[in-house]
Amino acid sequence: MTKPLPRICIVGQLVGRNKGFIPTQGQVLADLLEQEGYEVVSVSSKLNRALRLWEVVQTIIQKRRSTDLLIIEVYSGLSFLLADIASLTARAFGLPVVFVLHGGNLPEFGERYPAWTRRVLRRARYLVAPSSFLATKMAAFGDYMTVIPNIISFEKYNYRRRGLIKPRILWMRSFHDIYNPKLALESFALIKERFPEATLVMAGPDKGKLEETMQMARSLGVAESVRFPGFLDEVQKSNEFDQADIFLNTTRIDNMPVGIVEACAAGLPVVATDVGGISALLTDRLSGMLVKSADPRDISNAVTELLMKPDLAETLSRNGKSVADNSAWPNVLAQWRELFEKVLGSDDLIAADRSQEGLRQREHRRWV
């Protein structure tokens, strides 16, 4: 007899289903689980916050009898309200919840609103963090914590081991102050002094800083060597990875940047500011070059060292592939399956929970 698979409802800001928006991990997880034969409902792709919240609540209520488990994405700021209301709705119907934590700002949010954060997160059977950094920072807010990496699809990236590299640099984030595009340009201007042939691609959607960044490139005299292709779809992203030799990450706060993992999957040596969970993801001088400060000279020196030392570049390129392997879907799927078993118990329990008696028991289950 075939064992039943749990029926999953994934809740979050799934705006990546709209053209021009970056797919979120919740969306990626929903689609991949569905491909594995799971019955999955995912919500919501609405761009308006109020409409998104309404669709989430409505969906949980409508699907309460055909759902075994809710997976809710958790972000800081106003987005935390979505996790609060969604989990409260799930609790009203006795639906077990797993929270997936996201964002380097979440620990600071927890410190600012400890009572609210603890009250919401303790509704979950498990908390899932994509990095050990976030797991450590948020462990006090929930009863059970586990680490499951973010997912990347390896078939979308052509791995090429780098060694003797050229100063072809790729920066790929949203144009927002938190990702510090200014630091990338300041560093690149110094790199250009040593390597006049250097080029920089700055790709990503505009979050208010694109025009300012382009103006800065002109004022620094490097505009002719910097290209701004905008948001990259999967094919464009793969092409940019193929053409680049160094991946630059200049964020002020971060957790487990998917862009870094994608760069590692393509074989790009990574130079990154050592903030948040990046040091838990990369090992300095083994799988990445970690820069301790936001000093553009330090970044310029790290890039120069990679260009002058092919053996170092090859080491980072080779070991970076091992970092990316941890995020391959077969590895991540095995961890999610193990978590489903922990949260829901045996397959017999899942099957029983689908009966009317199981439904009545579940709706009267006591929650802490």
mmCIF file of N, CA, C and O in Angstrom, residues 277-314:
data_model
loop_
_atom_site.group_PDB
_atom_site.id
_atom_site.type_symbol
_atom_site.label_atom_id
_atom_site.label_comp_id
_atom_site.label_asym_id
_atom_site.label_seq_id
_atom_site.Cartn_x
_atom_site.Cartn_y
_atom_site.Cartn_z
ATOM 1 N N GLY A 277 24.693 35.855 8.219
ATOM 2 C CA GLY A 277 24.976 34.430 8.091
ATOM 3 C C GLY A 277 25.964 34.074 7.008
ATOM 4 O O GLY A 277 26.184 32.884 6.746
ATOM 5 N N ILE A 278 26.606 35.071 6.395
ATOM 6 C CA ILE A 278 27.511 34.761 5.289
ATOM 7 C C ILE A 278 28.723 33.965 5.765
ATOM 8 O O ILE A 278 29.190 33.050 5.078
ATOM 9 N N SER A 279 29.231 34.264 6.965
ATOM 10 C CA SER A 279 30.382 33.510 7.474
ATOM 11 C C SER A 279 30.003 32.079 7.839
ATOM 12 O O SER A 279 30.881 31.214 7.953
ATOM 13 N N ALA A 280 28.700 31.826 8.058
ATOM 14 C CA ALA A 280 28.245 30.457 8.280
ATOM 15 C C ALA A 280 28.080 29.713 6.959
ATOM 16 O O ALA A 280 28.060 28.486 6.926
ATOM 17 N N LEU A 281 27.981 30.469 5.879
ATOM 18 C CA LEU A 281 27.819 29.888 4.548
ATOM 19 C C LEU A 281 29.166 29.675 3.864
ATOM 20 O O LEU A 281 29.411 28.615 3.270
ATOM 21 N N LEU A 282 30.046 30.677 3.970
ATOM 22 C CA LEU A 282 31.348 30.625 3.311
ATOM 23 C C LEU A 282 32.479 30.626 4.339
ATOM 24 O O LEU A 282 32.373 31.253 5.387
ATOM 25 N N THR A 283 33.555 29.934 4.002
ATOM 26 C CA THR A 283 34.770 29.940 4.832
ATOM 27 C C THR A 283 35.803 30.806 4.144
ATOM 28 O O THR A 283 36.127 30.588 2.963
ATOM 29 N N ASP A 284 36.323 31.784 4.861
ATOM 30 C CA ASP A 284 37.244 32.751 4.277
ATOM 31 C C ASP A 284 38.460 32.062 3.667
ATOM 32 O O ASP A 284 39.106 31.223 4.295
ATOM 33 N N ARG A 285 38.693 32.403 2.386
ATOM 34 C CA ARG A 285 39.842 31.948 1.625
ATOM 35 C C ARG A 285 39.779 30.467 1.244
ATOM 36 O O ARG A 285 40.707 29.941 0.642
ATOM 37 N N LEU A 286 38.693 29.808 1.600
ATOM 38 C CA LEU A 286 38.481 28.420 1.181
ATOM 39 C C LEU A 286 37.304 28.308 0.208
ATOM 40 O O LEU A 286 37.408 27.662 -0.828
ATOM 41 N N SER A 287 36.182 28.951 0.559
ATOM 42 C CA SER A 287 35.025 28.933 -0.343
ATOM 43 C C SER A 287 34.555 30.340 -0.698
ATOM 44 O O SER A 287 33.574 30.503 -1.419
ATOM 45 N N GLY A 288 35.244 31.356 -0.186
ATOM 46 C CA GLY A 288 34.916 32.743 -0.499
ATOM 47 C C GLY A 288 35.927 33.669 0.131
ATOM 48 O O GLY A 288 36.681 33.272 1.029
ATOM 49 N N MET A 289 35.957 34.896 -0.340
ATOM 50 C CA MET A 289 36.785 35.940 0.270
ATOM 51 C C MET A 289 35.853 36.812 1.101
ATOM 52 O O MET A 289 34.985 37.494 0.555
ATOM 53 N N LEU A 290 36.022 36.778 2.432
ATOM 54 C CA LEU A 290 35.151 37.535 3.320
ATOM 55 C C LEU A 290 35.860 38.806 3.772
ATOM 56 O O LEU A 290 36.981 38.749 4.300
ATOM 57 N N VAL A 291 35.200 39.927 3.557
ATOM 58 C CA VAL A 291 35.759 41.230 3.891
ATOM 59 C C VAL A 291 35.108 41.721 5.171
ATOM 60 O O VAL A 291 33.875 41.831 5.256
ATOM 61 N N LYS A 292 35.908 42.001 6.180
ATOM 62 C CA LYS A 292 35.381 42.301 7.509
ATOM 63 C C LYS A 292 34.748 43.684 7.612
ATOM 64 O O LYS A 292 33.911 43.924 8.479
ATOM 65 N N SER A 293 35.145 44.600 6.766
ATOM 66 C CA SER A 293 34.626 45.961 6.885
ATOM 67 C C SER A 293 33.965 46.381 5.585
ATOM 68 O O SER A 293 34.048 45.690 4.570
ATOM 69 N N ALA A 294 33.303 47.522 5.641
ATOM 70 C CA ALA A 294 32.680 48.084 4.443
ATOM 71 C C ALA A 294 33.619 49.075 3.765
ATOM 72 O O ALA A 294 33.181 50.049 3.159
ATOM 73 N N ASP A 295 34.903 48.806 3.851
ATOM 74 C CA ASP A 295 35.917 49.666 3.237
ATOM 75 C C ASP A 295 36.140 49.224 1.794
ATOM 76 O O ASP A 295 36.526 48.070 1.556
ATOM 77 N N PRO A 296 35.892 50.092 0.819
ATOM 78 C CA PRO A 296 36.072 49.689 -0.578
ATOM 79 C C PRO A 296 37.495 49.238 -0.900
ATOM 80 O O PRO A 296 37.696 48.417 -1.793
ATOM 81 N N ARG A 297 38.480 49.763 -0.157
ATOM 82 C CA ARG A 297 39.864 49.343 -0.408
ATOM 83 C C ARG A 297 40.067 47.871 -0.042
ATOM 84 O O ARG A 297 40.818 47.149 -0.703
ATOM 85 N N ASP A 298 39.400 47.419 1.014
ATOM 86 C CA ASP A 298 39.510 46.016 1.400
ATOM 87 C C ASP A 298 38.904 45.116 0.324
ATOM 88 O O ASP A 298 39.453 44.047 0.009
ATOM 89 N N ILE A 299 37.781 45.530 -0.225
ATOM 90 C CA ILE A 299 37.169 44.744 -1.299
ATOM 91 C C ILE A 299 38.046 44.757 -2.544
ATOM 92 O O ILE A 299 38.259 43.717 -3.180
ATOM 93 N N SER A 300 38.578 45.928 -2.875
ATOM 94 C CA SER A 300 39.478 46.036 -4.025
ATOM 95 C C SER A 300 40.703 45.137 -3.847
ATOM 96 O O SER A 300 41.128 44.457 -4.787
ATOM 97 N N ASN A 301 41.229 45.087 -2.640
ATOM 98 C CA ASN A 301 42.403 44.241 -2.376
ATOM 99 C C ASN A 301 42.052 42.757 -2.510
ATOM 100 O O ASN A 301 42.858 41.966 -3.018
ATOM 101 N N ALA A 302 40.861 42.373 -2.055
ATOM 102 C CA ALA A 302 40.445 40.976 -2.155
ATOM 103 C C ALA A 302 40.279 40.567 -3.617
ATOM 104 O O ALA A 302 40.712 39.469 -4.024
ATOM 105 N N VAL A 303 39.677 41.422 -4.422
ATOM 106 C CA VAL A 303 39.517 41.135 -5.847
ATOM 107 C C VAL A 303 40.881 41.060 -6.523
ATOM 108 O O VAL A 303 41.143 40.155 -7.335
ATOM 109 N N THR A 304 41.767 41.984 -6.188
ATOM 110 C CA THR A 304 43.112 41.984 -6.767
ATOM 111 C C THR A 304 43.850 40.696 -6.448
ATOM 112 O O THR A 304 44.517 40.108 -7.309
ATOM 113 N N GLU A 305 43.725 40.225 -5.217
ATOM 114 C CA GLU A 305 44.405 38.982 -4.835
ATOM 115 C C GLU A 305 43.897 37.800 -5.654
ATOM 116 O O GLU A 305 44.679 36.949 -6.079
ATOM 117 N N LEU A 306 42.594 37.751 -5.884
ATOM 118 C CA LEU A 306 42.052 36.673 -6.715
ATOM 119 C C LEU A 306 42.592 36.743 -8.143
ATOM 120 O O LEU A 306 42.897 35.709 -8.756
ATOM 121 N N LEU A 307 42.711 37.953 -8.673
ATOM 122 C CA LEU A 307 43.201 38.120 -10.037
ATOM 123 C C LEU A 307 44.679 37.770 -10.161
ATOM 124 O O LEU A 307 45.128 37.292 -11.214
ATOM 125 N N MET A 308 45.430 37.971 -9.094
ATOM 126 C CA MET A 308 46.878 37.730 -9.109
ATOM 127 C C MET A 308 47.245 36.311 -8.693
ATOM 128 O O MET A 308 48.374 35.873 -8.922
ATOM 129 N N LYS A 309 46.302 35.592 -8.075
ATOM 130 C CA LYS A 309 46.590 34.244 -7.568
ATOM 131 C C LYS A 309 45.585 33.241 -8.135
ATOM 132 O O LYS A 309 44.560 32.962 -7.515
ATOM 133 N N PRO A 310 45.872 32.680 -9.308
ATOM 134 C CA PRO A 310 44.948 31.719 -9.925
ATOM 135 C C PRO A 310 44.648 30.515 -9.031
ATOM 136 O O PRO A 310 43.529 29.995 -9.060
ATOM 137 N N ASP A 311 45.620 30.082 -8.238
ATOM 138 C CA ASP A 311 45.387 28.925 -7.360
ATOM 139 C C ASP A 311 44.312 29.239 -6.314
ATOM 140 O O ASP A 311 43.484 28.376 -5.982
ATOM 141 N N LEU A 312 44.335 30.459 -5.804
ATOM 142 C CA LEU A 312 43.336 30.866 -4.818
ATOM 143 C C LEU A 312 41.952 30.934 -5.474
ATOM 144 O O LEU A 312 40.959 30.456 -4.901
ATOM 145 N N ALA A 313 41.903 31.510 -6.666
ATOM 146 C CA ALA A 313 40.627 31.587 -7.383
ATOM 147 C C ALA A 313 40.076 30.189 -7.656
ATOM 148 O O ALA A 313 38.869 29.932 -7.504
ATOM 149 N N GLU A 314 40.943 29.263 -8.025
ATOM 150 C CA GLU A 314 40.496 27.898 -8.306
ATOM 151 C C GLU A 314 40.011 27.203 -7.035
ATOM 152 O O GLU A 314 39.028 26.452 -7.063
#
